[in-house]
Coordinates of C-alpha atoms in Angstrom, one line a residue:
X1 CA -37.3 -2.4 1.8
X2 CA -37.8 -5.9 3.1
X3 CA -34.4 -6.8 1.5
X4 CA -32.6 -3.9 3.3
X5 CA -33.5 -5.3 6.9
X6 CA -32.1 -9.0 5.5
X7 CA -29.4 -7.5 4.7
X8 CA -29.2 -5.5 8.1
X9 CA -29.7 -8.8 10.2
X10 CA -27.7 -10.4 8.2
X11 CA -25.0 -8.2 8.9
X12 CA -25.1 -8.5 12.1
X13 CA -25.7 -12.3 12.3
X14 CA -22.6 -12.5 10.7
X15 CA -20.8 -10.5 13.1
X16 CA -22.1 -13.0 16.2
X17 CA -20.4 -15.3 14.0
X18 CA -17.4 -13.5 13.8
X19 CA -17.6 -13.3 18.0
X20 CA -17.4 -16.8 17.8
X21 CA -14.6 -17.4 15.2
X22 CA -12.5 -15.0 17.4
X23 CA -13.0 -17.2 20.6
X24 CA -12.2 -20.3 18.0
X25 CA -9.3 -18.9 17.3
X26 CA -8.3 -17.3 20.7
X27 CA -8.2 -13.4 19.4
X28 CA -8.8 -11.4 22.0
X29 CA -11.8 -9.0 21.8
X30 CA -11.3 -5.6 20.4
X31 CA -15.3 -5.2 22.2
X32 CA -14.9 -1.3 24.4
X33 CA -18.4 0.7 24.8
X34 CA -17.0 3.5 22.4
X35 CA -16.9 1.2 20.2
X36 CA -20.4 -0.1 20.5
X37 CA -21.3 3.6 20.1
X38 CA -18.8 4.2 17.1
X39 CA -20.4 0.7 15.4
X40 CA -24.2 1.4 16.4
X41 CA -23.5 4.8 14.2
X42 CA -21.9 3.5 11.7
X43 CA -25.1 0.4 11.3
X44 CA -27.3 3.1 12.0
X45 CA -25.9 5.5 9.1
X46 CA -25.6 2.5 6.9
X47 CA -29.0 1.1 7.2
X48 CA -30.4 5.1 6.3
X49 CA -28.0 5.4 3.5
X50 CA -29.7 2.4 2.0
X51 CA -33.1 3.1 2.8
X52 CA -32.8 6.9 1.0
X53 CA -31.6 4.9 -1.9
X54 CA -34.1 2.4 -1.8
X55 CA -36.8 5.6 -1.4
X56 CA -35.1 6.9 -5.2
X57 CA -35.0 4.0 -7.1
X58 CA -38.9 3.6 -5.8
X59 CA -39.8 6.9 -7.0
X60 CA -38.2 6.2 -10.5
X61 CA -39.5 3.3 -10.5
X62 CA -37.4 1.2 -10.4
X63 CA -36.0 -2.6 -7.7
X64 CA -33.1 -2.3 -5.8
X65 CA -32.6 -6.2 -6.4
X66 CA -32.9 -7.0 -9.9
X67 CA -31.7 -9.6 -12.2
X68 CA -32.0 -7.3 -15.3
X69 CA -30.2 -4.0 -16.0
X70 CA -31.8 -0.6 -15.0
X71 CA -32.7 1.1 -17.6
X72 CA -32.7 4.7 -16.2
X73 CA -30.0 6.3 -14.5
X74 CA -31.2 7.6 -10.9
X75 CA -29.1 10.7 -9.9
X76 CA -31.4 12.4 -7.9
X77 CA -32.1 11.7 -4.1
X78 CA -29.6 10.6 -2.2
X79 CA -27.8 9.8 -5.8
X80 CA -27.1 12.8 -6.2
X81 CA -24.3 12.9 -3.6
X82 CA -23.1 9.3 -3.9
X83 CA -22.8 7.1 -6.5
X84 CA -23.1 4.3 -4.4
X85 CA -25.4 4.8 -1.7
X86 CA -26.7 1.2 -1.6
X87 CA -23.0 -0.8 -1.4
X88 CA -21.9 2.0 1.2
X89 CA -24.8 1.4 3.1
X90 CA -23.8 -2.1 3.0
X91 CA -20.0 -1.9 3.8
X92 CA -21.6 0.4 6.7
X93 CA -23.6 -2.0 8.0
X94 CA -20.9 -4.9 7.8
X95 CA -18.0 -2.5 8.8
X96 CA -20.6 -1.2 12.3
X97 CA -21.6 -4.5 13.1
X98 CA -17.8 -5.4 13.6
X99 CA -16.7 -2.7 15.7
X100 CA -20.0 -3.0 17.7
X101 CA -19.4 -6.0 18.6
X102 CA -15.6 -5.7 18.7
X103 CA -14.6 -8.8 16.7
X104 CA -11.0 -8.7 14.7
X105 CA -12.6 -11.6 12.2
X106 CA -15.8 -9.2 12.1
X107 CA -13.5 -6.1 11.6
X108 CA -11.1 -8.4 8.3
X109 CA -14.6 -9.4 6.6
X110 CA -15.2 -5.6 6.5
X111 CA -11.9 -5.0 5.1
X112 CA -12.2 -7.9 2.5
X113 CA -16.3 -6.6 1.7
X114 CA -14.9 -3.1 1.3
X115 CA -12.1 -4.9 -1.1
X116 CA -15.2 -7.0 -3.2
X117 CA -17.2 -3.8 -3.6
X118 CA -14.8 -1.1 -5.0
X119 CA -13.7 -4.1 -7.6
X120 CA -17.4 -4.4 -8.3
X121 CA -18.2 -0.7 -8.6
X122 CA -15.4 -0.7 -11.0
X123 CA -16.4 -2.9 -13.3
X124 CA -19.9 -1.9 -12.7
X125 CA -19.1 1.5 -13.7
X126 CA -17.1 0.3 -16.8
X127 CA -20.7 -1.2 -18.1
X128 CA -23.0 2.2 -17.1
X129 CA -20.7 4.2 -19.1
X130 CA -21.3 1.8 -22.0
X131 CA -25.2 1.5 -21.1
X132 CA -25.8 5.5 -20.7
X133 CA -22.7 7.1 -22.5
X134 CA -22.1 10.5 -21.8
X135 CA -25.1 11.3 -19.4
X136 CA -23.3 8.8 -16.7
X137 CA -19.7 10.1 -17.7
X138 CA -21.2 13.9 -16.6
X139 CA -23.0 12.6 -13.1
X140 CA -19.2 10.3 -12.2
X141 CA -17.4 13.3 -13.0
X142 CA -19.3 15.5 -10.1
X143 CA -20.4 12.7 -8.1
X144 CA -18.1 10.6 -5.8
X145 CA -18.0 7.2 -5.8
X146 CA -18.3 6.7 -1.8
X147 CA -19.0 9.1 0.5
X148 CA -14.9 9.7 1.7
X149 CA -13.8 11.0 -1.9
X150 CA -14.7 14.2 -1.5

């Protein structure tokens, strides 16, 4: 779990960053208290998201970080209505911290993140269906890939 609060302050040091590449570059801030609501929600939604999916890997188990392939398939928990609980959690957390904070910079690297991590679930999911054949074929037919799909 200590990896999923980096992650969450590194979020949202990168979106201070982002306040101060917009004043760099003289963009006008996009900052509005709905939109520290709308962005607390969405860091606040992101950061459970990834601690549920943290919670299943631990009960199977298993590391969130690791440098070796899994070698079970978790579909239970929070798995079992996402395929990609952890890097939605984290486009969350990028994609809050931006409108929180009300940053057009903060707001692209979201856009460019969510870009990165459907390319990586792709490929990603091109080497489960290799690793766990038809078992992971059955949960990615009746499990989306993020949350939206449905």
């Amino acid at each position: 779990m200590p990896f999923n609060l980096l992650l969450f302050a590194g979020c949202g040091g990168i979106a201070l960053s982002a306040v101060q590449a917009d004043a760099q570059l003289g963009l006008a801030s996009l900052a509005h208290p709905a939109g520290m609501a709308i962005g607390a929600l969405l860091v606040a939604l992101g950061l459970r998201l990834r601690l549920l999916a943290t919670i299943a890997y631990y009960q199977h188990e298993l590391v969130v970080v690791r440098l070796r392939p899994q070698q079970r398939l978790v579909t239970s928990g929070v798995f079992a209505h996402l395929r990609n609980p952890l890097l939605q959690g984290w486009w969350m957390l990028q994609a809050g911290w931006g409108v929180a904070f009300g940053t057009s910079s903060g707001l692209l690297l979201a856009l460019a993140l969510g870009i990165v991590l459907d390319f990586w679930v792709k490929w990603e999911e091109l080497t489960l269906a290799a690793k766990f054949g038809d078992e992971y074929v059955a949960y990615r037919a009746r499990t989306p890939r993020w949350g939206w799909q449905r």
